[in-house]
């Protein structure tokens, strides 16, 4: 299990040298949520403005480089001086704007790191947009392979044409991202997320098969944050594992609630049917002793061409059948309920499983001692309906059940 392996590793962010813990991963998840809550749209716009300014700065540097072109020797001294003054003025203005937006006077190394990181972030953001578009266009093809969705020839042609038309734009964005990533890794090789080989370099083949929830998109460079959740892949993996277990636990809690409801329903239905059977038995005995006994709710049930006694017998037999079917259902559920109970029920619900076990014992006792052969019950039902049974209180006495 991934989480078990992580918990066996030393936590590099622990001052005491302890291993990773679930509590640590949960704290990092809380910190990540707090960071994202504070990462407002205003901050997003500020970073985009900085990116635009850094891009302008790169253009100015490119102009400076091109001033070395021999063709400029043909220009007059005044023209060259005017061009240089214009570049210097724009450069100074841009520098002031960047300092105003960044709001600090960090060392040059930190400024350069932030610049390359933001340019990489911008390239990666554009790459993600292209990945979303590519996934949307490829999804019908993926569905046709995974869920058997049918695509006509014309539709497939349209899809492939759209994908091919987008390919040049995607290749351009991939090239830009790889350039920014290589520049960042070259100057800051010790930053988290830039170690190893070229795992973070992108290609078209890699992009088209990469899931949108791949950890690549959650790289620490994207967050502009040095917290463990942002820079350490192991911490992000641990957070995902802990959250996954939490979701599983929530599902088990929901299953536990449904399990208790199901058990309560099964117990209640059994009790209600058993009570009605007992009442029918008492009513049959009452009618045998006093055929003119006062009416009850059974008498008010309308059945054509049937005596009071036969009506009670008919309902009694139907209840026996219903109880037998219900008991079979309970026994079918029994093993699964026992397993689920051991997996997801809290100890405070112990009384429910005790009631369930009592029900199972009662069902076994009913099968051993009380139930007549159900084939005989069905025969009696047919005889009552066809009028072959006479309510003399003798022929059917042996099949009554005492519960």
mmCIF file of C-alpha atoms in Angstrom, residues 146-401:
data_model
loop_
_atom_site.group_PDB
_atom_site.id
_atom_site.type_symbol
_atom_site.label_atom_id
_atom_site.label_comp_id
_atom_site.label_asym_id
_atom_site.label_seq_id
_atom_site.Cartn_x
_atom_site.Cartn_y
_atom_site.Cartn_z
ATOM 1 C CA UNK A 146 -13.355 2.058 -23.385
ATOM 2 C CA UNK A 147 -17.171 1.981 -23.354
ATOM 3 C CA UNK A 148 -17.843 0.887 -26.916
ATOM 4 C CA UNK A 149 -19.384 4.164 -28.072
ATOM 5 C CA UNK A 150 -19.863 4.000 -31.839
ATOM 6 C CA UNK A 151 -18.379 6.633 -34.111
ATOM 7 C CA UNK A 152 -19.219 6.961 -37.765
ATOM 8 C CA UNK A 153 -16.517 7.327 -40.400
ATOM 9 C CA UNK A 154 -17.353 10.974 -41.065
ATOM 10 C CA UNK A 155 -17.268 11.853 -37.378
ATOM 11 C CA UNK A 156 -13.895 10.155 -36.961
ATOM 12 C CA UNK A 157 -12.551 12.100 -39.931
ATOM 13 C CA UNK A 158 -13.749 15.371 -38.390
ATOM 14 C CA UNK A 159 -12.139 14.494 -35.055
ATOM 15 C CA UNK A 160 -8.789 13.603 -36.613
ATOM 16 C CA UNK A 161 -8.890 16.738 -38.748
ATOM 17 C CA UNK A 162 -9.529 18.925 -35.684
ATOM 18 C CA UNK A 163 -6.692 17.217 -33.799
ATOM 19 C CA UNK A 164 -4.273 17.657 -36.703
ATOM 20 C CA UNK A 165 -5.253 21.313 -37.118
ATOM 21 C CA UNK A 166 -4.449 21.968 -33.461
ATOM 22 C CA UNK A 167 -1.121 20.118 -33.585
ATOM 23 C CA UNK A 168 1.065 23.099 -34.709
ATOM 24 C CA UNK A 169 -0.249 25.336 -31.906
ATOM 25 C CA UNK A 170 0.327 22.569 -29.354
ATOM 26 C CA UNK A 171 3.860 21.937 -30.627
ATOM 27 C CA UNK A 172 4.607 25.651 -30.274
ATOM 28 C CA UNK A 173 3.398 25.716 -26.663
ATOM 29 C CA UNK A 174 5.337 22.522 -25.878
ATOM 30 C CA UNK A 175 8.508 24.057 -27.299
ATOM 31 C CA UNK A 176 8.009 27.185 -25.193
ATOM 32 C CA UNK A 177 7.417 25.145 -22.035
ATOM 33 C CA UNK A 178 10.468 22.928 -22.612
ATOM 34 C CA UNK A 179 12.605 26.029 -23.184
ATOM 35 C CA UNK A 180 11.407 27.685 -19.961
ATOM 36 C CA UNK A 181 11.817 24.494 -17.970
ATOM 37 C CA UNK A 182 15.336 23.877 -19.311
ATOM 38 C CA UNK A 183 16.345 27.467 -18.525
ATOM 39 C CA UNK A 184 15.023 27.190 -14.987
ATOM 40 C CA UNK A 185 16.635 23.815 -14.326
ATOM 41 C CA UNK A 186 19.961 24.979 -15.760
ATOM 42 C CA UNK A 187 20.185 27.995 -13.440
ATOM 43 C CA UNK A 188 18.496 26.469 -10.384
ATOM 44 C CA UNK A 189 19.195 22.707 -10.485
ATOM 45 C CA UNK A 190 18.695 22.285 -6.735
ATOM 46 C CA UNK A 191 15.099 23.495 -6.705
ATOM 47 C CA UNK A 192 12.451 20.846 -5.951
ATOM 48 C CA UNK A 193 10.786 19.621 -9.098
ATOM 49 C CA UNK A 194 13.899 20.054 -11.281
ATOM 50 C CA UNK A 195 15.911 17.015 -10.183
ATOM 51 C CA UNK A 196 16.561 13.929 -12.242
ATOM 52 C CA UNK A 197 16.486 13.416 -15.975
ATOM 53 C CA UNK A 198 14.099 15.014 -18.421
ATOM 54 C CA UNK A 199 10.943 13.665 -16.749
ATOM 55 C CA UNK A 200 9.323 17.087 -16.705
ATOM 56 C CA UNK A 201 10.063 17.846 -20.347
ATOM 57 C CA UNK A 202 7.019 17.482 -22.537
ATOM 58 C CA UNK A 203 6.310 15.924 -25.928
ATOM 59 C CA UNK A 204 3.148 15.700 -27.983
ATOM 60 C CA UNK A 205 2.888 11.938 -27.486
ATOM 61 C CA UNK A 206 3.285 12.356 -23.746
ATOM 62 C CA UNK A 207 0.765 15.196 -23.569
ATOM 63 C CA UNK A 208 -2.004 13.406 -25.460
ATOM 64 C CA UNK A 209 -1.941 10.415 -23.091
ATOM 65 C CA UNK A 210 -1.400 12.332 -19.839
ATOM 66 C CA UNK A 211 -4.462 12.504 -17.514
ATOM 67 C CA UNK A 212 -5.579 15.964 -16.488
ATOM 68 C CA UNK A 213 -5.160 14.974 -12.826
ATOM 69 C CA UNK A 214 -1.579 13.789 -13.325
ATOM 70 C CA UNK A 215 0.858 14.940 -10.646
ATOM 71 C CA UNK A 216 2.772 16.767 -13.373
ATOM 72 C CA UNK A 217 0.176 19.546 -13.236
ATOM 73 C CA UNK A 218 0.572 19.869 -9.452
ATOM 74 C CA UNK A 219 4.306 20.510 -9.489
ATOM 75 C CA UNK A 220 5.615 22.793 -6.754
ATOM 76 C CA UNK A 221 6.889 25.268 -9.326
ATOM 77 C CA UNK A 222 3.276 25.968 -10.251
ATOM 78 C CA UNK A 223 2.333 27.095 -6.735
ATOM 79 C CA UNK A 224 5.179 29.586 -6.111
ATOM 80 C CA UNK A 225 5.329 28.231 -2.566
ATOM 81 C CA UNK A 226 8.057 26.504 -0.562
ATOM 82 C CA UNK A 227 5.725 24.572 1.768
ATOM 83 C CA UNK A 228 6.171 20.764 1.852
ATOM 84 C CA UNK A 229 2.828 20.182 0.098
ATOM 85 C CA UNK A 230 4.000 22.339 -2.826
ATOM 86 C CA UNK A 231 7.563 21.145 -3.347
ATOM 87 C CA UNK A 232 7.650 17.501 -2.212
ATOM 88 C CA UNK A 233 5.982 14.843 -4.411
ATOM 89 C CA UNK A 234 5.946 12.395 -1.495
ATOM 90 C CA UNK A 235 3.930 14.822 0.621
ATOM 91 C CA UNK A 236 1.430 15.329 -2.210
ATOM 92 C CA UNK A 237 1.146 11.570 -2.632
ATOM 93 C CA UNK A 238 0.603 11.181 1.120
ATOM 94 C CA UNK A 239 -2.114 13.849 1.063
ATOM 95 C CA UNK A 240 -3.877 12.032 -1.774
ATOM 96 C CA UNK A 241 -3.659 8.725 0.112
ATOM 97 C CA UNK A 242 -5.015 10.197 3.351
ATOM 98 C CA UNK A 243 -7.839 11.982 1.536
ATOM 99 C CA UNK A 244 -8.624 8.804 -0.368
ATOM 100 C CA UNK A 245 -8.854 6.865 2.890
ATOM 101 C CA UNK A 246 -11.078 9.597 4.327
ATOM 102 C CA UNK A 247 -13.432 9.278 1.363
ATOM 103 C CA UNK A 248 -13.466 5.507 1.782
ATOM 104 C CA UNK A 249 -14.271 5.953 5.472
ATOM 105 C CA UNK A 250 -17.125 8.300 4.581
ATOM 106 C CA UNK A 251 -18.476 5.699 2.156
ATOM 107 C CA UNK A 252 -18.251 3.026 4.848
ATOM 108 C CA UNK A 253 -20.147 5.301 7.230
ATOM 109 C CA UNK A 254 -22.896 5.701 4.634
ATOM 110 C CA UNK A 255 -22.923 1.941 4.089
ATOM 111 C CA UNK A 256 -23.125 1.472 7.867
ATOM 112 C CA UNK A 257 -26.192 3.712 8.023
ATOM 113 C CA UNK A 258 -27.875 1.858 5.166
ATOM 114 C CA UNK A 259 -26.934 -1.468 6.744
ATOM 115 C CA UNK A 260 -28.625 -0.549 10.028
ATOM 116 C CA UNK A 261 -31.723 0.647 8.150
ATOM 117 C CA UNK A 262 -31.850 -2.607 6.187
ATOM 118 C CA UNK A 263 -31.475 -4.730 9.312
ATOM 119 C CA UNK A 264 -34.120 -2.708 11.145
ATOM 120 C CA UNK A 265 -36.471 -3.129 8.183
ATOM 121 C CA UNK A 266 -35.921 -6.910 8.050
ATOM 122 C CA UNK A 267 -36.505 -7.289 11.804
ATOM 123 C CA UNK A 268 -39.594 -5.060 11.761
ATOM 124 C CA UNK A 269 -41.171 -6.841 8.776
ATOM 125 C CA UNK A 270 -40.589 -10.225 10.387
ATOM 126 C CA UNK A 271 -42.151 -9.057 13.651
ATOM 127 C CA UNK A 272 -45.177 -7.564 11.910
ATOM 128 C CA UNK A 273 -45.859 -10.684 9.825
ATOM 129 C CA UNK A 274 -45.374 -12.938 12.858
ATOM 130 C CA UNK A 275 -47.812 -10.821 14.894
ATOM 131 C CA UNK A 276 -50.410 -11.018 12.145
ATOM 132 C CA UNK A 277 -49.987 -14.795 11.910
ATOM 133 C CA UNK A 278 -50.493 -15.083 15.665
ATOM 134 C CA UNK A 279 -53.601 -12.924 15.405
ATOM 135 C CA UNK A 280 -55.002 -15.100 12.597
ATOM 136 C CA UNK A 281 -54.441 -18.224 14.669
ATOM 137 C CA UNK A 282 -56.276 -16.701 17.617
ATOM 138 C CA UNK A 283 -59.084 -15.545 15.305
ATOM 139 C CA UNK A 284 -59.490 -19.030 13.823
ATOM 140 C CA UNK A 285 -59.815 -20.533 17.286
ATOM 141 C CA UNK A 286 -62.280 -17.802 18.241
ATOM 142 C CA UNK A 287 -64.453 -18.478 15.168
ATOM 143 C CA UNK A 288 -64.434 -22.214 15.845
ATOM 144 C CA UNK A 289 -65.676 -21.571 19.376
ATOM 145 C CA UNK A 290 -68.111 -18.797 18.420
ATOM 146 C CA UNK A 291 -69.029 -18.595 14.694
ATOM 147 C CA UNK A 292 -71.041 -15.389 15.409
ATOM 148 C CA UNK A 293 -68.095 -13.566 17.060
ATOM 149 C CA UNK A 294 -68.033 -9.763 16.563
ATOM 150 C CA UNK A 295 -66.499 -8.509 13.305
ATOM 151 C CA UNK A 296 -62.893 -7.366 13.142
ATOM 152 C CA UNK A 297 -60.726 -5.766 10.464
ATOM 153 C CA UNK A 298 -60.358 -9.115 8.647
ATOM 154 C CA UNK A 299 -64.118 -9.338 8.154
ATOM 155 C CA UNK A 300 -64.052 -5.960 6.450
ATOM 156 C CA UNK A 301 -61.703 -7.297 3.760
ATOM 157 C CA UNK A 302 -63.906 -7.999 0.740
ATOM 158 C CA UNK A 303 -63.478 -11.472 -0.776
ATOM 159 C CA UNK A 304 -66.252 -12.921 -2.934
ATOM 160 C CA UNK A 305 -67.939 -16.266 -2.156
ATOM 161 C CA UNK A 306 -65.901 -17.205 0.892
ATOM 162 C CA UNK A 307 -66.904 -17.740 4.521
ATOM 163 C CA UNK A 308 -65.485 -15.833 7.470
ATOM 164 C CA UNK A 309 -63.452 -18.818 8.601
ATOM 165 C CA UNK A 310 -62.053 -19.580 5.170
ATOM 166 C CA UNK A 311 -61.125 -15.933 4.718
ATOM 167 C CA UNK A 312 -59.028 -16.059 7.897
ATOM 168 C CA UNK A 313 -57.444 -19.348 6.790
ATOM 169 C CA UNK A 314 -56.642 -17.918 3.373
ATOM 170 C CA UNK A 315 -54.978 -14.820 4.814
ATOM 171 C CA UNK A 316 -53.190 -16.953 7.399
ATOM 172 C CA UNK A 317 -51.701 -19.176 4.709
ATOM 173 C CA UNK A 318 -50.676 -16.188 2.612
ATOM 174 C CA UNK A 319 -48.918 -14.699 5.632
ATOM 175 C CA UNK A 320 -47.074 -17.988 6.137
ATOM 176 C CA UNK A 321 -45.851 -17.831 2.550
ATOM 177 C CA UNK A 322 -44.803 -14.200 2.950
ATOM 178 C CA UNK A 323 -42.935 -14.972 6.158
ATOM 179 C CA UNK A 324 -41.165 -17.932 4.553
ATOM 180 C CA UNK A 325 -40.050 -15.743 1.619
ATOM 181 C CA UNK A 326 -38.898 -13.027 3.984
ATOM 182 C CA UNK A 327 -36.944 -15.517 6.080
ATOM 183 C CA UNK A 328 -35.198 -16.830 2.962
ATOM 184 C CA UNK A 329 -34.196 -13.284 2.083
ATOM 185 C CA UNK A 330 -32.813 -12.696 5.579
ATOM 186 C CA UNK A 331 -30.736 -15.870 5.387
ATOM 187 C CA UNK A 332 -29.396 -14.854 1.970
ATOM 188 C CA UNK A 333 -28.304 -11.517 3.414
ATOM 189 C CA UNK A 334 -26.804 -12.999 6.565
ATOM 190 C CA UNK A 335 -23.204 -13.650 5.444
ATOM 191 C CA UNK A 336 -22.867 -10.283 3.700
ATOM 192 C CA UNK A 337 -24.313 -8.459 6.677
ATOM 193 C CA UNK A 338 -21.898 -10.192 9.043
ATOM 194 C CA UNK A 339 -18.937 -9.192 6.857
ATOM 195 C CA UNK A 340 -20.111 -5.602 6.414
ATOM 196 C CA UNK A 341 -20.809 -5.278 10.109
ATOM 197 C CA UNK A 342 -17.274 -6.256 11.001
ATOM 198 C CA UNK A 343 -15.881 -3.781 8.465
ATOM 199 C CA UNK A 344 -17.844 -0.614 9.016
ATOM 200 C CA UNK A 345 -19.958 -0.589 12.185
ATOM 201 C CA UNK A 346 -18.963 1.333 15.324
ATOM 202 C CA UNK A 347 -19.058 -0.524 18.635
ATOM 203 C CA UNK A 348 -21.961 1.586 19.936
ATOM 204 C CA UNK A 349 -24.240 -0.163 17.427
ATOM 205 C CA UNK A 350 -23.651 -3.555 19.029
ATOM 206 C CA UNK A 351 -27.339 -3.968 19.939
ATOM 207 C CA UNK A 352 -28.305 -4.069 16.246
ATOM 208 C CA UNK A 353 -26.165 -7.107 15.492
ATOM 209 C CA UNK A 354 -27.503 -8.787 18.634
ATOM 210 C CA UNK A 355 -31.062 -8.214 17.423
ATOM 211 C CA UNK A 356 -30.059 -9.564 14.016
ATOM 212 C CA UNK A 357 -28.564 -12.727 15.507
ATOM 213 C CA UNK A 358 -31.725 -13.188 17.582
ATOM 214 C CA UNK A 359 -33.755 -12.956 14.367
ATOM 215 C CA UNK A 360 -31.606 -15.626 12.701
ATOM 216 C CA UNK A 361 -32.073 -17.952 15.672
ATOM 217 C CA UNK A 362 -35.811 -17.330 15.590
ATOM 218 C CA UNK A 363 -35.950 -18.145 11.878
ATOM 219 C CA UNK A 364 -34.076 -21.409 12.402
ATOM 220 C CA UNK A 365 -36.441 -22.345 15.204
ATOM 221 C CA UNK A 366 -39.453 -21.562 13.028
ATOM 222 C CA UNK A 367 -38.122 -23.819 10.286
ATOM 223 C CA UNK A 368 -37.515 -26.670 12.730
ATOM 224 C CA UNK A 369 -40.616 -26.527 14.888
ATOM 225 C CA UNK A 370 -43.390 -24.450 13.470
ATOM 226 C CA UNK A 371 -43.574 -24.236 9.687
ATOM 227 C CA UNK A 372 -45.613 -26.865 7.876
ATOM 228 C CA UNK A 373 -44.486 -28.065 4.516
ATOM 229 C CA UNK A 374 -45.015 -25.116 2.195
ATOM 230 C CA UNK A 375 -46.318 -27.393 -0.543
ATOM 231 C CA UNK A 376 -49.136 -28.372 1.820
ATOM 232 C CA UNK A 377 -49.760 -24.690 2.499
ATOM 233 C CA UNK A 378 -50.094 -23.962 -1.207
ATOM 234 C CA UNK A 379 -52.434 -26.940 -1.637
ATOM 235 C CA UNK A 380 -54.655 -25.638 1.136
ATOM 236 C CA UNK A 381 -54.680 -22.200 -0.472
ATOM 237 C CA UNK A 382 -55.867 -23.686 -3.750
ATOM 238 C CA UNK A 383 -58.533 -25.719 -1.989
ATOM 239 C CA UNK A 384 -59.847 -22.678 -0.128
ATOM 240 C CA UNK A 385 -59.998 -20.591 -3.278
ATOM 241 C CA UNK A 386 -61.724 -23.385 -5.222
ATOM 242 C CA UNK A 387 -64.186 -23.991 -2.382
ATOM 243 C CA UNK A 388 -63.064 -27.554 -1.657
ATOM 244 C CA UNK A 389 -62.313 -26.901 2.001
ATOM 245 C CA UNK A 390 -65.300 -26.797 4.311
ATOM 246 C CA UNK A 391 -64.990 -24.707 7.443
ATOM 247 C CA UNK A 392 -65.624 -27.567 9.886
ATOM 248 C CA UNK A 393 -62.597 -26.805 12.067
ATOM 249 C CA UNK A 394 -61.204 -30.339 11.696
ATOM 250 C CA UNK A 395 -59.554 -30.919 8.293
ATOM 251 C CA UNK A 396 -57.146 -28.029 8.544
ATOM 252 C CA UNK A 397 -56.311 -28.101 12.211
ATOM 253 C CA UNK A 398 -53.039 -29.975 11.709
ATOM 254 C CA UNK A 399 -51.505 -27.306 9.492
ATOM 255 C CA UNK A 400 -51.956 -24.324 11.805
ATOM 256 C CA UNK A 401 -48.801 -22.891 13.159
#
